[in-house]
Amino acid sequence: MRAGQGGLESRAMVLSQGSGFLDDSEHTAMKRSYDFATIGFRPHTETEEFVTIGVVALDAQARHFDFTLLEARKTGRIHPMFPHAKTLYKEARKRLDGELTAIRKAVNGEGTAAEVPLFPALREDKGGLFAAITNPREGVICYPVKGRRMADNMEDALAALRKRFIERHLLPPTQAVEREM
């Protein structure tokens, strides 16, 4: 036996016999990368002012899409900024919920092909899928902030993004500065 070979074999033997390093799911679980975009309600496109009303997230590798929206009855954020847009918001939110639900079915492979005819050309183009979903378009809904978030699973990613962007749980200014350093 050459020098060094025994060391590798003995380490492999220890790991395969359950040393606790590799078989503990808490230690081996890798975080996944999720592309995300905030959803903004922008009733006056010319001013480009918006209120964040939701978040979409996509794991392109696993083809898993999900979203979270501000509850329909919670219009307290909308009214102060856009006092005459309450009805428009409710209609736009209802339409958006239906659209995002259909996208979720299409991307996640739920339902039959007739129910989810969206994105047929993007089945293999994983990079273009998120851009297609969040592409700028005319209307009162926009996707102003885009980024990437690491999380253990989609639920954790959406919960953290919801807390940050919709519920606005921001770091106090001193903690934000310390975190940047």
Coordinates of N, CA and C in Angstrom, one line a residue:
M1 N 0.9 -1.2 0.0 CA 0.0 0.0 0.0 C 0.9 1.2 0.0
R2 N 0.5 2.2 -0.9 CA 1.3 3.4 -1.0 C 0.9 4.4 0.1
A3 N 1.8 5.3 0.4 CA 1.6 6.2 1.5 C 0.4 7.1 1.1
G4 N -0.5 7.4 2.0 CA -1.6 8.2 1.7 C -2.9 7.4 1.3
Q5 N -2.7 6.2 0.7 CA -3.9 5.5 0.3 C -4.7 5.0 1.5
G6 N -4.0 4.6 2.5 CA -4.7 4.1 3.7 C -5.6 5.2 4.4
G7 N -5.0 6.4 4.4 CA -5.8 7.5 5.0 C -7.1 7.7 4.3
L8 N -7.1 7.7 2.9 CA -8.3 7.9 2.2 C -9.3 6.8 2.4
E9 N -8.8 5.6 2.4 CA -9.6 4.4 2.6 C -10.3 4.4 4.0
S10 N -9.5 4.8 5.0 CA -10.0 4.8 6.3 C -11.0 5.9 6.5
R11 N -10.8 7.0 5.9 CA -11.8 8.1 6.0 C -13.1 7.7 5.2
A12 N -13.0 7.1 4.1 CA -14.2 6.6 3.4 C -14.9 5.6 4.2
M13 N -14.2 4.7 4.9 CA -14.8 3.7 5.7 C -15.6 4.3 6.9
V14 N -15.0 5.3 7.5 CA -15.6 6.0 8.6 C -16.9 6.7 8.1
L15 N -16.8 7.4 7.0 CA -18.0 8.1 6.5 C -19.1 7.1 6.1
S16 N -18.7 6.0 5.5 CA -19.8 5.1 5.0 C -20.4 4.3 6.2
Q17 N -19.7 4.3 7.3 CA -20.2 3.5 8.5 C -21.1 4.4 9.4
G18 N -21.3 5.7 9.0 CA -22.2 6.5 9.7 C -21.6 7.3 10.8
S19 N -20.6 8.0 10.5 CA -19.9 8.8 11.5 C -20.7 10.0 12.0
G20 N -21.8 10.2 11.3 CA -22.6 11.4 11.7 C -22.4 12.6 10.8
F21 N -21.4 12.6 10.0 CA -21.1 13.7 9.1 C -22.0 13.7 7.9
L22 N -22.1 12.6 7.2 CA -22.8 12.6 5.9 C -24.3 12.2 6.0
D23 N -24.6 11.4 7.1 CA -25.9 10.9 7.1 C -26.9 11.7 7.9
D24 N -26.5 12.8 8.4 CA -27.3 13.8 9.2 C -27.9 14.7 8.2
S25 N -29.2 14.7 7.9 CA -29.8 15.5 6.8 C -29.7 17.0 7.1
E26 N -29.6 17.4 8.3 CA -29.4 18.8 8.6 C -28.1 19.3 8.1
H27 N -27.0 18.5 8.1 CA -25.7 18.9 7.7 C -25.5 18.8 6.2
T28 N -26.2 17.9 5.6 CA -26.0 17.6 4.1 C -27.0 18.4 3.2
A29 N -28.0 19.0 3.8 CA -29.0 19.7 3.0 C -28.3 20.9 2.4
M30 N -28.4 21.0 1.1 CA -27.8 22.2 0.5 C -28.9 23.2 0.2
K31 N -28.6 24.5 0.3 CA -29.5 25.5 0.0 C -29.7 25.6 -1.5
R32 N -30.9 25.9 -2.0 CA -31.2 26.0 -3.4 C -31.2 27.5 -3.7
S33 N -31.0 27.8 -5.0 CA -31.1 29.2 -5.5 C -32.4 29.5 -6.1
Y34 N -33.1 30.6 -5.7 CA -34.4 30.9 -6.2 C -34.3 32.3 -6.8
D35 N -34.7 32.5 -8.1 CA -34.8 33.8 -8.7 C -36.1 34.3 -8.1
F36 N -36.2 35.6 -7.8 CA -37.4 36.2 -7.3 C -37.6 37.6 -7.9
A37 N -38.8 38.0 -7.9 CA -39.2 39.4 -8.3 C -40.3 39.9 -7.5
T38 N -40.3 41.1 -7.1 CA -41.4 41.7 -6.3 C -42.5 42.1 -7.4
I39 N -43.7 42.1 -6.9 CA -44.8 42.4 -7.8 C -45.3 43.8 -7.3
G40 N -45.4 44.7 -8.2 CA -45.8 46.1 -7.8 C -47.2 46.4 -8.5
F41 N -48.0 47.1 -7.7 CA -49.2 47.7 -8.3 C -48.9 49.1 -8.6
R42 N -49.1 49.4 -9.9 CA -48.7 50.7 -10.5 C -49.9 51.3 -11.3
P43 N -50.9 51.9 -10.7 CA -52.0 52.4 -11.4 C -51.8 53.5 -12.4
H44 N -50.7 54.3 -12.1 CA -50.4 55.5 -13.0 C -49.0 55.2 -13.6
T45 N -49.0 54.5 -14.7 CA -47.7 54.1 -15.3 C -46.8 55.3 -15.6
E46 N -47.3 56.4 -15.9 CA -46.5 57.6 -16.2 C -45.7 58.1 -15.1
T47 N -46.1 57.9 -13.8 CA -45.3 58.3 -12.7 C -44.4 57.2 -12.2
E48 N -44.6 56.0 -12.6 CA -43.8 54.8 -12.2 C -43.8 54.6 -10.7
E49 N -44.7 55.2 -9.9 CA -44.9 54.9 -8.5 C -45.6 53.6 -8.4
F50 N -45.2 52.8 -7.4 CA -45.9 51.5 -7.2 C -45.9 51.1 -5.7
V51 N -46.8 50.2 -5.4 CA -46.8 49.6 -4.0 C -46.6 48.1 -4.2
T52 N -45.7 47.6 -3.4 CA -45.4 46.1 -3.5 C -46.5 45.3 -2.9
I53 N -47.1 44.4 -3.8 CA -48.2 43.6 -3.4 C -47.9 42.1 -3.4
G54 N -46.7 41.7 -3.8 CA -46.5 40.3 -3.8 C -45.0 40.0 -4.3
V55 N -44.8 38.7 -4.3 CA -43.4 38.2 -4.7 C -43.6 36.9 -5.5
V56 N -42.9 36.7 -6.6 CA -42.8 35.5 -7.4 C -41.5 34.9 -7.2
A57 N -41.4 33.6 -7.2 CA -40.1 32.9 -7.1 C -40.0 31.7 -8.0
L58 N -38.8 31.4 -8.5 CA -38.7 30.3 -9.4 C -37.3 29.6 -9.1
D59 N -37.4 28.3 -9.0 CA -36.2 27.4 -9.0 C -36.2 26.8 -10.4
A60 N -35.4 27.5 -11.3 CA -35.3 27.1 -12.7 C -34.8 25.7 -12.9
Q61 N -33.9 25.2 -12.1 CA -33.3 23.9 -12.2 C -34.4 22.8 -12.0
A62 N -35.1 23.0 -10.9 CA -36.2 22.0 -10.6 C -37.5 22.3 -11.2
R63 N -37.6 23.4 -12.0 CA -38.8 23.9 -12.6 C -39.9 24.0 -11.6
H64 N -39.7 24.8 -10.6 CA -40.7 24.9 -9.5 C -41.0 26.4 -9.3
F65 N -42.2 26.9 -9.5 CA -42.6 28.3 -9.4 C -43.7 28.4 -8.4
D66 N -43.6 29.5 -7.6 CA -44.7 29.8 -6.7 C -44.7 31.3 -6.5
F67 N -45.7 31.8 -5.8 CA -45.9 33.2 -5.5 C -46.7 33.4 -4.2
T68 N -46.6 34.6 -3.7 CA -47.4 35.0 -2.6 C -47.8 36.5 -2.8
L69 N -49.1 36.7 -2.5 CA -49.7 38.1 -2.7 C -50.2 38.6 -1.4
L70 N -50.3 39.9 -1.3 CA -50.9 40.6 -0.2 C -52.4 40.2 -0.2
E71 N -52.9 40.0 0.9 CA -54.3 39.5 1.0 C -55.2 40.5 0.3
A72 N -56.3 40.0 -0.3 CA -57.2 40.9 -1.1 C -57.8 42.0 -0.3
R73 N -58.2 41.7 1.0 CA -58.9 42.6 1.8 C -57.9 43.7 2.4
K74 N -56.7 43.5 2.3 CA -55.7 44.4 2.9 C -55.3 45.5 1.9
T75 N -56.1 46.6 1.9 CA -55.8 47.7 1.0 C -55.3 48.9 1.7
G76 N -54.9 48.7 2.9 CA -54.3 49.9 3.7 C -53.1 50.4 3.1
R77 N -52.3 49.7 2.4 CA -51.1 50.2 1.7 C -51.4 50.9 0.4
I78 N -52.5 50.5 -0.2 CA -52.9 51.0 -1.5 C -53.5 52.4 -1.3
H79 N -54.5 52.5 -0.4 CA -55.3 53.7 -0.3 C -54.6 55.0 -0.1
P80 N -53.6 55.0 0.9 CA -52.9 56.3 1.1 C -52.1 56.8 -0.1
M81 N -51.6 55.8 -0.9 CA -50.8 56.2 -2.1 C -51.6 56.5 -3.3
F82 N -52.6 55.7 -3.5 CA -53.5 55.8 -4.6 C -55.0 55.7 -4.2
P83 N -55.5 56.9 -3.6 CA -56.8 56.9 -3.0 C -58.0 56.5 -3.9
H84 N -57.9 56.7 -5.2 CA -59.0 56.4 -6.1 C -58.8 55.1 -6.8
A85 N -57.9 54.2 -6.4 CA -57.6 53.0 -7.1 C -58.0 51.7 -6.4
K86 N -58.8 51.8 -5.4 CA -59.2 50.6 -4.6 C -59.9 49.6 -5.5
T87 N -60.8 50.0 -6.3 CA -61.5 49.0 -7.2 C -60.6 48.5 -8.3
L88 N -59.8 49.3 -8.8 CA -58.8 48.9 -9.8 C -57.8 47.9 -9.2
Y89 N -57.4 48.1 -8.0 CA -56.5 47.2 -7.3 C -57.1 45.8 -7.1
K90 N -58.3 45.8 -6.7 CA -59.0 44.5 -6.4 C -59.2 43.7 -7.7
E91 N -59.6 44.4 -8.8 CA -59.7 43.7 -10.1 C -58.4 43.2 -10.6
A92 N -57.4 44.1 -10.5 CA -56.0 43.7 -11.0 C -55.5 42.5 -10.2
R93 N -55.7 42.6 -8.9 CA -55.2 41.5 -8.0 C -55.9 40.2 -8.3
K94 N -57.2 40.2 -8.5 CA -57.9 39.0 -8.9 C -57.4 38.4 -10.2
R95 N -57.2 39.2 -11.2 CA -56.7 38.8 -12.5 C -55.3 38.2 -12.4
L96 N -54.4 38.9 -11.6 CA -53.1 38.5 -11.3 C -53.0 37.2 -10.6
D97 N -53.8 37.0 -9.6 CA -53.9 35.7 -8.9 C -54.2 34.5 -9.9
G98 N -55.2 34.8 -10.8 CA -55.5 33.7 -11.8 C -54.4 33.5 -12.7
E99 N -53.7 34.5 -13.2 CA -52.6 34.4 -14.1 C -51.4 33.6 -13.5
L100 N -51.1 34.0 -12.2 CA -50.0 33.4 -11.6 C -50.3 31.9 -11.2
T101 N -51.5 31.6 -10.9 CA -52.0 30.3 -10.6 C -51.8 29.4 -11.9
A102 N -52.2 29.9 -13.0 CA -52.0 29.2 -14.3 C -50.6 29.0 -14.6
I103 N -49.7 30.0 -14.3 CA -48.3 29.9 -14.6 C -47.7 28.8 -13.7
R104 N -48.1 28.8 -12.4 CA -47.7 27.8 -11.4 C -48.0 26.4 -11.9
K105 N -49.2 26.2 -12.4 CA -49.6 24.9 -12.9 C -48.8 24.5 -14.1
A106 N -48.6 25.5 -15.0 CA -47.8 25.2 -16.3 C -46.3 24.8 -15.9
V107 N -45.7 25.6 -15.1 CA -44.3 25.4 -14.8 C -44.1 24.2 -13.9
N108 N -45.0 24.0 -13.0 CA -44.8 22.8 -12.0 C -45.4 21.5 -12.6
G109 N -45.9 21.6 -13.8 CA -46.4 20.3 -14.4 C -47.7 19.8 -13.8
E110 N -48.5 20.7 -13.3 CA -49.8 20.3 -12.7 C -50.9 20.4 -13.8
G111 N -51.9 19.6 -13.7 CA -53.0 19.6 -14.7 C -52.6 19.0 -16.0
T112 N -53.6 19.1 -16.9 CA -53.3 18.5 -18.3 C -52.8 19.5 -19.2
A113 N -52.3 19.1 -20.3 CA -51.7 20.0 -21.3 C -52.7 21.0 -21.8
A114 N -54.0 20.6 -21.9 CA -55.0 21.6 -22.3 C -55.3 22.7 -21.3
E115 N -55.1 22.3 -20.0 CA -55.3 23.3 -18.9 C -54.2 24.3 -18.8
V116 N -53.0 23.9 -19.2 CA -51.8 24.7 -19.0 C -51.0 24.9 -20.3
P117 N -51.5 25.6 -21.3 CA -50.8 25.7 -22.6 C -49.7 26.8 -22.6
L118 N -49.4 27.3 -21.4 CA -48.4 28.4 -21.3 C -47.0 27.9 -21.5
F119 N -46.1 28.7 -22.1 CA -44.7 28.5 -22.2 C -44.3 27.2 -22.9
P120 N -44.9 26.8 -24.0 CA -44.5 25.6 -24.6 C -43.0 25.7 -25.1
A121 N -42.6 26.8 -25.6 CA -41.2 26.9 -26.1 C -40.2 27.0 -25.0
L122 N -40.6 27.2 -23.8 CA -39.6 27.4 -22.7 C -39.4 26.1 -21.9
R123 N -39.9 25.0 -22.3 CA -39.8 23.8 -21.6 C -38.3 23.4 -21.3
E124 N -37.4 23.7 -22.2 CA -36.0 23.3 -22.0 C -35.2 24.6 -21.7
D125 N -35.6 25.8 -22.0 CA -34.9 27.0 -21.8 C -35.2 27.5 -20.4
K126 N -34.4 27.0 -19.4 CA -34.7 27.3 -18.0 C -34.3 28.7 -17.7
G127 N -33.3 29.3 -18.4 CA -32.9 30.6 -18.1 C -33.9 31.7 -18.6
G128 N -34.6 31.4 -19.7 CA -35.6 32.3 -20.2 C -36.9 32.3 -19.5
L129 N -37.2 31.3 -18.8 CA -38.5 31.1 -18.1 C -38.8 32.3 -17.2
F130 N -37.9 32.6 -16.3 CA -38.1 33.7 -15.3 C -38.3 35.0 -16.0
A131 N -37.5 35.2 -17.1 CA -37.6 36.5 -17.8 C -39.0 36.5 -18.5
A132 N -39.4 35.4 -19.0 CA -40.8 35.4 -19.7 C -41.9 35.7 -18.7
I133 N -41.7 35.2 -17.5 CA -42.8 35.4 -16.5 C -42.8 36.9 -16.0
T134 N -41.6 37.5 -15.8 CA -41.5 38.8 -15.2 C -41.2 39.9 -16.2
N135 N -41.3 39.6 -17.5 CA -41.0 40.5 -18.5 C -41.9 41.8 -18.4
P136 N -41.3 43.0 -18.6 CA -42.2 44.2 -18.5 C -43.3 44.1 -19.5
R137 N -44.5 44.6 -19.1 CA -45.6 44.6 -20.0 C -46.5 45.8 -19.6
E138 N -47.3 46.1 -20.5 CA -48.3 47.2 -20.3 C -49.3 46.8 -19.2
G139 N -49.7 47.8 -18.4 CA -50.7 47.5 -17.4 C -50.3 48.0 -16.0
V140 N -51.1 47.7 -15.0 CA -50.9 48.2 -13.7 C -50.0 47.3 -12.8
I141 N -49.6 46.2 -13.3 CA -48.7 45.2 -12.6 C -47.3 45.3 -13.2
C142 N -46.4 45.4 -12.3 CA -45.0 45.5 -12.7 C -44.1 44.6 -11.8
Y143 N -42.9 44.3 -12.2 CA -42.0 43.5 -11.4 C -40.7 44.3 -11.2
P144 N -40.7 45.3 -10.3 CA -39.7 46.3 -10.2 C -38.3 45.8 -9.6
V145 N -38.4 44.8 -8.7 CA -37.1 44.4 -8.0 C -36.9 42.9 -8.3
K146 N -35.8 42.6 -8.9 CA -35.4 41.2 -9.2 C -34.1 40.8 -8.5
G147 N -34.0 39.6 -8.1 CA -32.8 39.1 -7.4 C -32.8 37.6 -7.3
R148 N -31.9 37.2 -6.4 CA -31.7 35.7 -6.2 C -31.6 35.5 -4.7
R149 N -32.3 34.5 -4.2 CA -32.3 34.2 -2.7 C -31.9 32.7 -2.5
M150 N -31.1 32.5 -1.6 CA -30.7 31.1 -1.2 C -31.6 30.7 0.0
A151 N -32.2 29.4 -0.1 CA -33.0 28.9 0.9 C -33.1 27.4 0.8
D152 N -33.5 26.8 1.9 CA -33.6 25.3 2.0 C -34.7 24.8 1.0
N153 N -35.8 25.5 0.9 CA -36.9 25.1 0.0 C -37.7 26.3 -0.4
M154 N -38.7 26.1 -1.3 CA -39.5 27.2 -1.8 C -40.3 27.9 -0.7
E155 N -40.8 27.1 0.2 CA -41.7 27.7 1.2 C -40.8 28.7 2.1
D156 N -39.6 28.3 2.5 CA -38.8 29.2 3.2 C -38.4 30.4 2.5
A157 N -38.1 30.2 1.2 CA -37.7 31.4 0.3 C -38.9 32.4 0.3
L158 N -40.1 31.9 0.0 CA -41.2 32.8 -0.1 C -41.5 33.5 1.2
A159 N -41.4 32.7 2.3 CA -41.7 33.3 3.6 C -40.7 34.4 3.9
A160 N -39.4 34.2 3.7 CA -38.5 35.3 3.9 C -38.7 36.5 3.0
L161 N -39.0 36.2 1.7 CA -39.2 37.3 0.8 C -40.5 38.1 1.1
R162 N -41.5 37.4 1.6 CA -42.8 38.0 2.0 C -42.5 38.9 3.2
K163 N -41.8 38.4 4.1 CA -41.5 39.1 5.4 C -40.7 40.4 5.0
R164 N -39.8 40.3 4.1 CA -38.9 41.4 3.7 C -39.6 42.5 2.9
F165 N -40.3 42.0 1.8 CA -40.9 43.0 0.9 C -42.3 43.3 1.1
I166 N -43.2 42.4 1.5 CA -44.6 42.7 1.7 C -44.9 43.2 3.1
E167 N -44.4 42.4 4.1 CA -44.6 42.8 5.5 C -43.6 43.9 6.0
R168 N -42.6 44.1 5.2 CA -41.6 45.2 5.4 C -40.9 45.0 6.8
H169 N -40.5 43.9 7.1 CA -39.6 43.6 8.3 C -38.2 43.9 7.9
L170 N -37.8 45.2 8.0 CA -36.5 45.6 7.6 C -35.6 45.6 8.8
L171 N -34.3 45.5 8.5 CA -33.3 45.6 9.5 C -33.2 47.1 10.0
P172 N -33.0 47.3 11.3 CA -32.8 48.7 11.8 C -31.5 49.2 11.0
P173 N -31.4 50.5 10.8 CA -30.3 51.1 10.0 C -28.9 50.7 10.5
T174 N -28.7 50.6 11.8 CA -27.4 50.2 12.3 C -27.1 48.7 11.9
Q175 N -28.0 47.9 12.0 CA -27.8 46.4 11.6 C -27.6 46.3 10.1
A176 N -28.3 47.1 9.3 CA -28.1 47.1 7.9 C -26.7 47.5 7.5
V177 N -26.2 48.5 8.1 CA -24.8 49.0 7.8 C -23.8 47.9 8.3
E178 N -24.0 47.3 9.5 CA -23.1 46.3 9.9 C -23.1 45.1 9.0
R179 N -24.3 44.8 8.5 CA -24.4 43.6 7.6 C -23.6 43.8 6.3
E180 N -23.6 45.1 5.8 CA -22.9 45.4 4.5 C -21.4 45.3 4.7
M181 N -20.9 45.5 5.9 CA -19.4 45.5 6.1 C -18.9 44.1 6.1

